[in-house]
mmCIF file of C-alpha atoms in Angstrom:
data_model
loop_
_atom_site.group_PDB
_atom_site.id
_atom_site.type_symbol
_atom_site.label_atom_id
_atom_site.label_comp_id
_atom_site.label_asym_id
_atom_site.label_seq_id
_atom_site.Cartn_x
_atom_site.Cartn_y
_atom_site.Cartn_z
ATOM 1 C CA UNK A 1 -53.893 73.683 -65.420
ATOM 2 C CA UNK A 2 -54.215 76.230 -67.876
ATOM 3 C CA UNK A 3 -52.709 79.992 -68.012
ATOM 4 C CA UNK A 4 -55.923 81.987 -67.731
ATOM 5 C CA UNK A 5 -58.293 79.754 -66.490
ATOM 6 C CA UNK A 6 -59.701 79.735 -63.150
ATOM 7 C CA UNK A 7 -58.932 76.089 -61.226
ATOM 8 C CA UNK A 8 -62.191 74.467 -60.626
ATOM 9 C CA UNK A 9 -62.921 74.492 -63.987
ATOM 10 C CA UNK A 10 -62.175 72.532 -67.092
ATOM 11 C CA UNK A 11 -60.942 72.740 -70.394
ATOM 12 C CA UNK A 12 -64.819 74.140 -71.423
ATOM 13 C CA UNK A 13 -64.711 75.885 -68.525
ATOM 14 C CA UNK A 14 -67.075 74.181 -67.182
ATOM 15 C CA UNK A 15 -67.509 74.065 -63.058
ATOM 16 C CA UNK A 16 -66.000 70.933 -61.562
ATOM 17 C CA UNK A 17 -65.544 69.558 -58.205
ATOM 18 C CA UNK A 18 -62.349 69.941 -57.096
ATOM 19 C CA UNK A 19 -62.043 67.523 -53.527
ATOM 20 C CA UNK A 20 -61.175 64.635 -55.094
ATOM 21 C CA UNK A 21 -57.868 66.607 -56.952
ATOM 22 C CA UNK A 22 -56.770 69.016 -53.693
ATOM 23 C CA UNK A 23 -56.767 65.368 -52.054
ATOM 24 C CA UNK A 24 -54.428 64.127 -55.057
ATOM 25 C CA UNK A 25 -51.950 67.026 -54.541
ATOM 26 C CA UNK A 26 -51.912 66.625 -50.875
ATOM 27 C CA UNK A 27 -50.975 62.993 -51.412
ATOM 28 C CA UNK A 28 -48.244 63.371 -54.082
ATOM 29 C CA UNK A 29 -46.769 66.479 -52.471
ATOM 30 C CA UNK A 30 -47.074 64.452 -48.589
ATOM 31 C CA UNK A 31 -44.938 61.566 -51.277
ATOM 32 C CA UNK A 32 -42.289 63.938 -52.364
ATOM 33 C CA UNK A 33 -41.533 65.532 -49.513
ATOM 34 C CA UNK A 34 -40.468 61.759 -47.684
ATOM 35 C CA UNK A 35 -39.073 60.957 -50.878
ATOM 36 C CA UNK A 36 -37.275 64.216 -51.106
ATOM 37 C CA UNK A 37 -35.920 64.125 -46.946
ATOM 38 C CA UNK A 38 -35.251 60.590 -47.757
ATOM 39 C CA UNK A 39 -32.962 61.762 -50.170
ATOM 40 C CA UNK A 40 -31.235 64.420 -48.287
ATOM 41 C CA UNK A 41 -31.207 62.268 -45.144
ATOM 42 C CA UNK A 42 -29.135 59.594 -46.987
ATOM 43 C CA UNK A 43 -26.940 62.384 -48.844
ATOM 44 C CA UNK A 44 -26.134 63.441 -45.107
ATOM 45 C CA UNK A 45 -25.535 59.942 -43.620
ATOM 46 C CA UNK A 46 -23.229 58.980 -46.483
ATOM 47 C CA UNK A 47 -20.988 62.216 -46.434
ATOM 48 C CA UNK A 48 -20.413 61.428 -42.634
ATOM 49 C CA UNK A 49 -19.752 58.207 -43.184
ATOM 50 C CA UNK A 50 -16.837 59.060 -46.203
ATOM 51 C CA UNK A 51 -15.778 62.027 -43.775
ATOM 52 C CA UNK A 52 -16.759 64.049 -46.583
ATOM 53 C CA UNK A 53 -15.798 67.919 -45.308
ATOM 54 C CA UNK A 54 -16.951 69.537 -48.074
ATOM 55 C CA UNK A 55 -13.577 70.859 -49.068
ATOM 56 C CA UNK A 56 -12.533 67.763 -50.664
ATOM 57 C CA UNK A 57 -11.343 70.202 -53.759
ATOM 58 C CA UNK A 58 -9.083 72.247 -51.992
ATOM 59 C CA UNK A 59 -7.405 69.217 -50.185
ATOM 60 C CA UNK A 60 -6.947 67.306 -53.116
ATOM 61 C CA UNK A 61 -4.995 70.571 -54.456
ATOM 62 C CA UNK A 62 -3.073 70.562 -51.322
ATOM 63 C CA UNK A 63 -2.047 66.961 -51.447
ATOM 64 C CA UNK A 64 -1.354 67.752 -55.044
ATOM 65 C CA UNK A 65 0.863 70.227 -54.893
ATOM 66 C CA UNK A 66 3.307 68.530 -52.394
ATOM 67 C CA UNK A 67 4.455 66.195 -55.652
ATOM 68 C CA UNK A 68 5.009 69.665 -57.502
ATOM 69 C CA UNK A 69 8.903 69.805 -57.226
ATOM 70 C CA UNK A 70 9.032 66.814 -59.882
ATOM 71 C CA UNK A 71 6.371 67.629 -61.781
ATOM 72 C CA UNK A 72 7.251 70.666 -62.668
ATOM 73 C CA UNK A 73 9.884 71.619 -65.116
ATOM 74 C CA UNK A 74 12.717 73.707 -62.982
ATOM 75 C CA UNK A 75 12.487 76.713 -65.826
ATOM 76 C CA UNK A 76 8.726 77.065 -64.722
ATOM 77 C CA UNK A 77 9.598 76.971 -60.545
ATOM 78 C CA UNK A 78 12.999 79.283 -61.366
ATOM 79 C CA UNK A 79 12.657 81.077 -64.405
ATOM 80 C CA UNK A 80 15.633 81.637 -66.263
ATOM 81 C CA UNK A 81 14.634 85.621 -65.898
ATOM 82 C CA UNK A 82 12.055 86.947 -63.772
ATOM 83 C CA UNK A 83 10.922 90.181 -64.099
ATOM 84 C CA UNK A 84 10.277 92.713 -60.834
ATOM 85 C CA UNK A 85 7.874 95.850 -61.845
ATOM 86 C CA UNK A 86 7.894 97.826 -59.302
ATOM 87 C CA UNK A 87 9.235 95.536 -56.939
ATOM 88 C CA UNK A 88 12.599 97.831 -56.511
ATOM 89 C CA UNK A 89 13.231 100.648 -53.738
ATOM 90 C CA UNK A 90 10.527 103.703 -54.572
ATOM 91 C CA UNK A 91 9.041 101.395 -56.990
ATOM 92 C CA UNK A 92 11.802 100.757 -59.635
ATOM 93 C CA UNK A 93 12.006 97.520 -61.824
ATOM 94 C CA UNK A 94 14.091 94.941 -60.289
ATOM 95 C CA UNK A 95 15.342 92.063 -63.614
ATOM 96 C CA UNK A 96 16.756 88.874 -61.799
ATOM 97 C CA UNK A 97 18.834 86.212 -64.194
ATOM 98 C CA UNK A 98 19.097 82.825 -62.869
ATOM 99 C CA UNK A 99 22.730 81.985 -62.237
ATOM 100 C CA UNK A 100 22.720 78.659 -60.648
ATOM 101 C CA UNK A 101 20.052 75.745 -59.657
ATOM 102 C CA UNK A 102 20.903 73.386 -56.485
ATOM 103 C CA UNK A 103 20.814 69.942 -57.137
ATOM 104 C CA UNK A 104 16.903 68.903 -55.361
ATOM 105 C CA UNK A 105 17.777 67.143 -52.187
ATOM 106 C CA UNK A 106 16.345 66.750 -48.232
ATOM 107 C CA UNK A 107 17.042 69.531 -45.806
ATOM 108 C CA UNK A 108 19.990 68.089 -44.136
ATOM 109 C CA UNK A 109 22.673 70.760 -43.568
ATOM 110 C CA UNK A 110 20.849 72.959 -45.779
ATOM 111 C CA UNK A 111 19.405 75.241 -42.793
ATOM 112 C CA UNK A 112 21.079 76.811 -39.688
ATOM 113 C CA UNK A 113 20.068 74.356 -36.705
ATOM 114 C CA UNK A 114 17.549 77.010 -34.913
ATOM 115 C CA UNK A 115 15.842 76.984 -38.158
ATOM 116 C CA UNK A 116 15.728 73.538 -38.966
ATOM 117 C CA UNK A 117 14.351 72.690 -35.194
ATOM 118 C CA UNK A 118 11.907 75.516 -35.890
ATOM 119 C CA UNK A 119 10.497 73.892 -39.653
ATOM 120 C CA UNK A 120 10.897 70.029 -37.795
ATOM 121 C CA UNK A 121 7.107 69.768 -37.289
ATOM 122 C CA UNK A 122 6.516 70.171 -40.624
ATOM 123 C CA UNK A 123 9.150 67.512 -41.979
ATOM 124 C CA UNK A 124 11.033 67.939 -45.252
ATOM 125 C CA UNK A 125 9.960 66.384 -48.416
ATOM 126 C CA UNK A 126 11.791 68.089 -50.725
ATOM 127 C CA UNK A 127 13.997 71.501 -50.850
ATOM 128 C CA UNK A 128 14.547 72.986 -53.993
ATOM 129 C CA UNK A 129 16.895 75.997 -54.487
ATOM 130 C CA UNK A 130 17.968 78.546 -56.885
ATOM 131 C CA UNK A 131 20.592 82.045 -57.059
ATOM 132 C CA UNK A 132 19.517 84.691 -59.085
ATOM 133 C CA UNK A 133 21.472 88.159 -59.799
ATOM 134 C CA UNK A 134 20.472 91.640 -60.613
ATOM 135 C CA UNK A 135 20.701 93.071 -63.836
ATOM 136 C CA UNK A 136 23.937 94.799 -62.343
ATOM 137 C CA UNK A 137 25.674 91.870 -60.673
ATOM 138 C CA UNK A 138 25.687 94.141 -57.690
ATOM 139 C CA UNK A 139 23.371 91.315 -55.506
ATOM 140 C CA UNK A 140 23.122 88.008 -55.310
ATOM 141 C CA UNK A 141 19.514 86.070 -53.936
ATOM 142 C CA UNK A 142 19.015 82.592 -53.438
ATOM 143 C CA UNK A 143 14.869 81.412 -53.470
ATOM 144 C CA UNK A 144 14.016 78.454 -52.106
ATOM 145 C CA UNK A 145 10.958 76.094 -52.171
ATOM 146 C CA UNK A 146 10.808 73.750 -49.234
ATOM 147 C CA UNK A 147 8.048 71.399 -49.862
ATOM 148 C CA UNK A 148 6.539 69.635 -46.412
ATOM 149 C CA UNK A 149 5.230 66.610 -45.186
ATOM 150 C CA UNK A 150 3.268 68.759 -42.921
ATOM 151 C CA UNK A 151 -0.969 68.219 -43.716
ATOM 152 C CA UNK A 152 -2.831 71.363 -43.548
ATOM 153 C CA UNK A 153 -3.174 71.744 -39.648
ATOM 154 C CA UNK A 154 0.206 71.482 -39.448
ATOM 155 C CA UNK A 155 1.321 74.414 -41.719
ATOM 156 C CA UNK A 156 -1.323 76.431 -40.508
ATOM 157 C CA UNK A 157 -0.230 75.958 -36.734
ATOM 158 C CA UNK A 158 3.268 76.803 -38.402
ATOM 159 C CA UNK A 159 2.275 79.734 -39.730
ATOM 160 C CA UNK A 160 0.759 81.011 -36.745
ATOM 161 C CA UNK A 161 4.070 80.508 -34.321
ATOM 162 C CA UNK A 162 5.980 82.422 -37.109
ATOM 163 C CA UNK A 163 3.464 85.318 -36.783
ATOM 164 C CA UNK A 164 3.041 85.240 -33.068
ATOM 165 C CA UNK A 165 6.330 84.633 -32.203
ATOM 166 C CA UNK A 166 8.391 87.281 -34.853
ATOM 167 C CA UNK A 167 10.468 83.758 -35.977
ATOM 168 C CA UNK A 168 10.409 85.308 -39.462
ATOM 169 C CA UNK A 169 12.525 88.634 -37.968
ATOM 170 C CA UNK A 170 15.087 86.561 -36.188
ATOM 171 C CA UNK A 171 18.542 87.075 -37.506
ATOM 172 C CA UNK A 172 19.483 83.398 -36.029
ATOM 173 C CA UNK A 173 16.770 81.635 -38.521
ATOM 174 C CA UNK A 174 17.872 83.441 -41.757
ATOM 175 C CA UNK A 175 18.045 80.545 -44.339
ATOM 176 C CA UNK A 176 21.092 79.608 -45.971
ATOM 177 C CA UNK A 177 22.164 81.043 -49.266
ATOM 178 C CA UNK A 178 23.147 78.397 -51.844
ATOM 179 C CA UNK A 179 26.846 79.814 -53.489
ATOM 180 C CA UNK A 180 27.661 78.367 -56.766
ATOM 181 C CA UNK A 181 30.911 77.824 -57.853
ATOM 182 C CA UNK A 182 32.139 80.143 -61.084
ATOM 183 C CA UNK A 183 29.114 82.312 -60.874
ATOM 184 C CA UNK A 184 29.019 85.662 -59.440
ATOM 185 C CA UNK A 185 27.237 83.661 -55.731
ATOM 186 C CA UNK A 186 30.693 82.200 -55.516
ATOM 187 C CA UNK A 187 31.658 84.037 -52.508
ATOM 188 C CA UNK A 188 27.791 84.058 -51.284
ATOM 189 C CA UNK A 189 28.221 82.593 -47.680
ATOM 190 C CA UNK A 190 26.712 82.751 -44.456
ATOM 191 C CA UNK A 191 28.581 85.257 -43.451
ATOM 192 C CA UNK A 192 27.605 87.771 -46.637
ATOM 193 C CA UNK A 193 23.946 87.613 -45.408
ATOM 194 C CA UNK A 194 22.166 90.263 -45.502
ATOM 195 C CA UNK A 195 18.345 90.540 -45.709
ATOM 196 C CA UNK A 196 15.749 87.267 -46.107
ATOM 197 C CA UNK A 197 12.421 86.641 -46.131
ATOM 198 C CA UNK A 198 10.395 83.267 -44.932
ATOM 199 C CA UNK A 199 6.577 82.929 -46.294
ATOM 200 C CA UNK A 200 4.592 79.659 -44.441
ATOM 201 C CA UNK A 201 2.296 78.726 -46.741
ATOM 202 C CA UNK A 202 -0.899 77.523 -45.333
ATOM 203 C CA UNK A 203 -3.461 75.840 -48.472
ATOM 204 C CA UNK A 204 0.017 74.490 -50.098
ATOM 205 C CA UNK A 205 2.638 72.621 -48.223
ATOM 206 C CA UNK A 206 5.015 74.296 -49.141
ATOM 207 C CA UNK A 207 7.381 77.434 -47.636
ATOM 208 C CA UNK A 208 8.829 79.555 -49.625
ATOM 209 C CA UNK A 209 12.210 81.641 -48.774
ATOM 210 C CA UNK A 210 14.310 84.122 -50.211
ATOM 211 C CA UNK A 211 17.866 85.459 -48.734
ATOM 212 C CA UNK A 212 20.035 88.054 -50.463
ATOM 213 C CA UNK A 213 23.522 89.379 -50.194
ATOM 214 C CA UNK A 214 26.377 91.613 -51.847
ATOM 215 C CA UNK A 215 27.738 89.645 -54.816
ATOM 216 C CA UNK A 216 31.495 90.976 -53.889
ATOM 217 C CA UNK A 217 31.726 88.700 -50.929
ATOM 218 C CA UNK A 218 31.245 91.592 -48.150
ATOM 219 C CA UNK A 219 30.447 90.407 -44.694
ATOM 220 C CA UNK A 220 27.301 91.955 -43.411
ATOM 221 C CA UNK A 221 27.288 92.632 -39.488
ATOM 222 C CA UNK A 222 23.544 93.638 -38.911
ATOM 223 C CA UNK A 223 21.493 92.101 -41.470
ATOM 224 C CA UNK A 224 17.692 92.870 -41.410
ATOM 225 C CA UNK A 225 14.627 91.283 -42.120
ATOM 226 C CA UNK A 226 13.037 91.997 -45.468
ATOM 227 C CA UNK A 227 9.664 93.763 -44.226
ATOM 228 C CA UNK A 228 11.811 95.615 -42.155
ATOM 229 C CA UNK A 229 14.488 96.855 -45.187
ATOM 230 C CA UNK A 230 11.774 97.939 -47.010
ATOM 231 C CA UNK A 231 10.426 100.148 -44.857
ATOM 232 C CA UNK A 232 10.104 104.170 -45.808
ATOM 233 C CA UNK A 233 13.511 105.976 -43.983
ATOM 234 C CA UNK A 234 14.823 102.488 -42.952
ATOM 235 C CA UNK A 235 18.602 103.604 -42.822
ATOM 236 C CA UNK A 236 20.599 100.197 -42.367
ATOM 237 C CA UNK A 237 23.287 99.164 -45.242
ATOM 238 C CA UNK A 238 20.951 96.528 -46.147
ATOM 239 C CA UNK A 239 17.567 98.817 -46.331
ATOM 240 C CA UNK A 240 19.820 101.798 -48.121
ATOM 241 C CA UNK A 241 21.536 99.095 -50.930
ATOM 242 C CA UNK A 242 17.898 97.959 -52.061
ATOM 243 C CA UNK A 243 18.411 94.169 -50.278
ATOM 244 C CA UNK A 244 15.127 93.946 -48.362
ATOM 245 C CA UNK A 245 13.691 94.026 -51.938
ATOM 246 C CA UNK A 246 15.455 91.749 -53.970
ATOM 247 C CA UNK A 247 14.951 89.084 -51.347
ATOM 248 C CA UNK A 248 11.075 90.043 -50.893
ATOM 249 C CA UNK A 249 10.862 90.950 -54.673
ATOM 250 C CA UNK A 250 12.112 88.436 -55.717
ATOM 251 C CA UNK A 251 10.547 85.676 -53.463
ATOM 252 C CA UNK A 252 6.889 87.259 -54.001
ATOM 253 C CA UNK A 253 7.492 86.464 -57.879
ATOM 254 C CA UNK A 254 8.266 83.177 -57.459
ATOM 255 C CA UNK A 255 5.488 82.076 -55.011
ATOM 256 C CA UNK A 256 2.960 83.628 -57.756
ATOM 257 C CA UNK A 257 4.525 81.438 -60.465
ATOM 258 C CA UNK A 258 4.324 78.189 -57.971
ATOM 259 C CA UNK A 259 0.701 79.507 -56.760
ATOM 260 C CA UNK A 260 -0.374 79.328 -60.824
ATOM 261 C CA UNK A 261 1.207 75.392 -60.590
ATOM 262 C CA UNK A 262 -0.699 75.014 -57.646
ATOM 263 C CA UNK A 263 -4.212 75.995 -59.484
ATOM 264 C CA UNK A 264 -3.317 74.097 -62.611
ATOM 265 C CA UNK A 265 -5.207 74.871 -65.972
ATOM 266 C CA UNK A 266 -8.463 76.514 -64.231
ATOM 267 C CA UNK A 267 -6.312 79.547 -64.125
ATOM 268 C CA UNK A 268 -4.724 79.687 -67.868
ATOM 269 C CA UNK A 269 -6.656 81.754 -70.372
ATOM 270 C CA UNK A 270 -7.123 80.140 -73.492
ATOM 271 C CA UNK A 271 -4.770 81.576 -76.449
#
């Protein structure tokens, strides 16, 4: 058919019968349309048969990222320096220098036991750990990166008991802080504790903590929960000292560097 000229007619414009081609287009369109739910029907039979979800992309990445405490370098996971804008009290810059890496190991003895009972359904693959300073050498926070065996469901029915049930806000399941010999953690112990945070991570298996302390060796009696310390006219010695942020601060930058590892190159810009 021609732009401009009326169907029925031909090239001459001449009058034509046009029976014979409506029952032509009938045919061929009845032809694709079996072909076509033919198509779609065995598109549909196939993907149930794989168990094809349709989010095949974002569980590869989540499979993939469990393997990312090997495969990548420990400067990229714990930066040598990682920069805080804004992430001080009433908005200040917060610098943190790396001061000592754990060696990467299970979990055994490296939580309190109420904690480790409450992260046992997700298993331990990995924990990776690392103590940072301020620019002062006034605090001391150790990050960590506990990488699960836990599938999806699992750290998303984690992450729901730590909501519902205020686990995160419980002094009793503060992590650990990992002291270093002959740095300024030295004298970083359970006992110097004094604000954390713990983020369940639920399209990565991974959860990511942060708990921070005096770098002088104080003993903390109350400590307090991050989102609490950080709260406008909180008045505890951890809230007033600027702890709640260097633990949340600090552990906020380091889950956006592992969330870039986690996306891989579709999120680098070209140079």
């Amino acid at each position: 058919m021609s732009f401009g000229e009326p169907e029925g007619y031909d090239e001459r414009a001449r009058p034509r019968p046009l029976g014979g081609r409506v029952r032509s287009r009938t045919l061929a369109v009845a032809t694709c349309l079996v072909l076509g739910f033919g198509l779609i029907g065995g598109a549909v039979t196939g993907s149930w048969l794989l168990g094809d979800s349709g989010d095949g992309g974002a569980q590869g990445t989540f499979v993939a990222a469990r393997g990312l405490w090997h495969s990548v370098p420990v400067d990229k996971l714990f930066p040598r320096t990682v920069l805080g804008t804004g992430a001080g009290p009433g908005g200040a810059d917060r610098t943190w220098t790396r001061i000592a890496v754990a060696p990467d190991g299970g979990c055994k003895g490296a939580f309190d036991p109420l904690l480790a009972k409450a992260l046992a359904p997700v298993g331990c693959q990995r924990l990776v750990r690392a103590t940072y300073t301020d620019a002062t050498q006034s605090f001391v926070t150790t990050v960590g990166l506990l990488f699960t065996k836990g599938d999806q469901a699992a750290m998303s029915s984690l992450a729901k008991r730590f909501q519902d049930d205020g686990l995160g806000g419980r002094a009793d399941l503060m992590p650990r802080p990992y002291a270093a010999k002959d740095t300024a953690a030295a004298r970083f112990g359970p006992g110097q504790r004094a604000s954390w945070t713990i983020s369940v991570l639920t399209d990565a298996p991974v959860v990511v903590y942060a708990v921070s302390g005096w770098a002088d060796g104080r003993t903390v009696d109350t400590p307090q929960p991050a989102d609490q310390a950080t709260q406008s006219g909180a008045g505890t010695a951890p809230a007033q000292a600027g702890l709640g942020n260097e633990a949340e601060g600090l552990a906020d930058r380091i889950e956006r560097a592992l969330r870039k590892d986690i996306a891989g190159p579709a999120t680098e810009k070209p140079s």
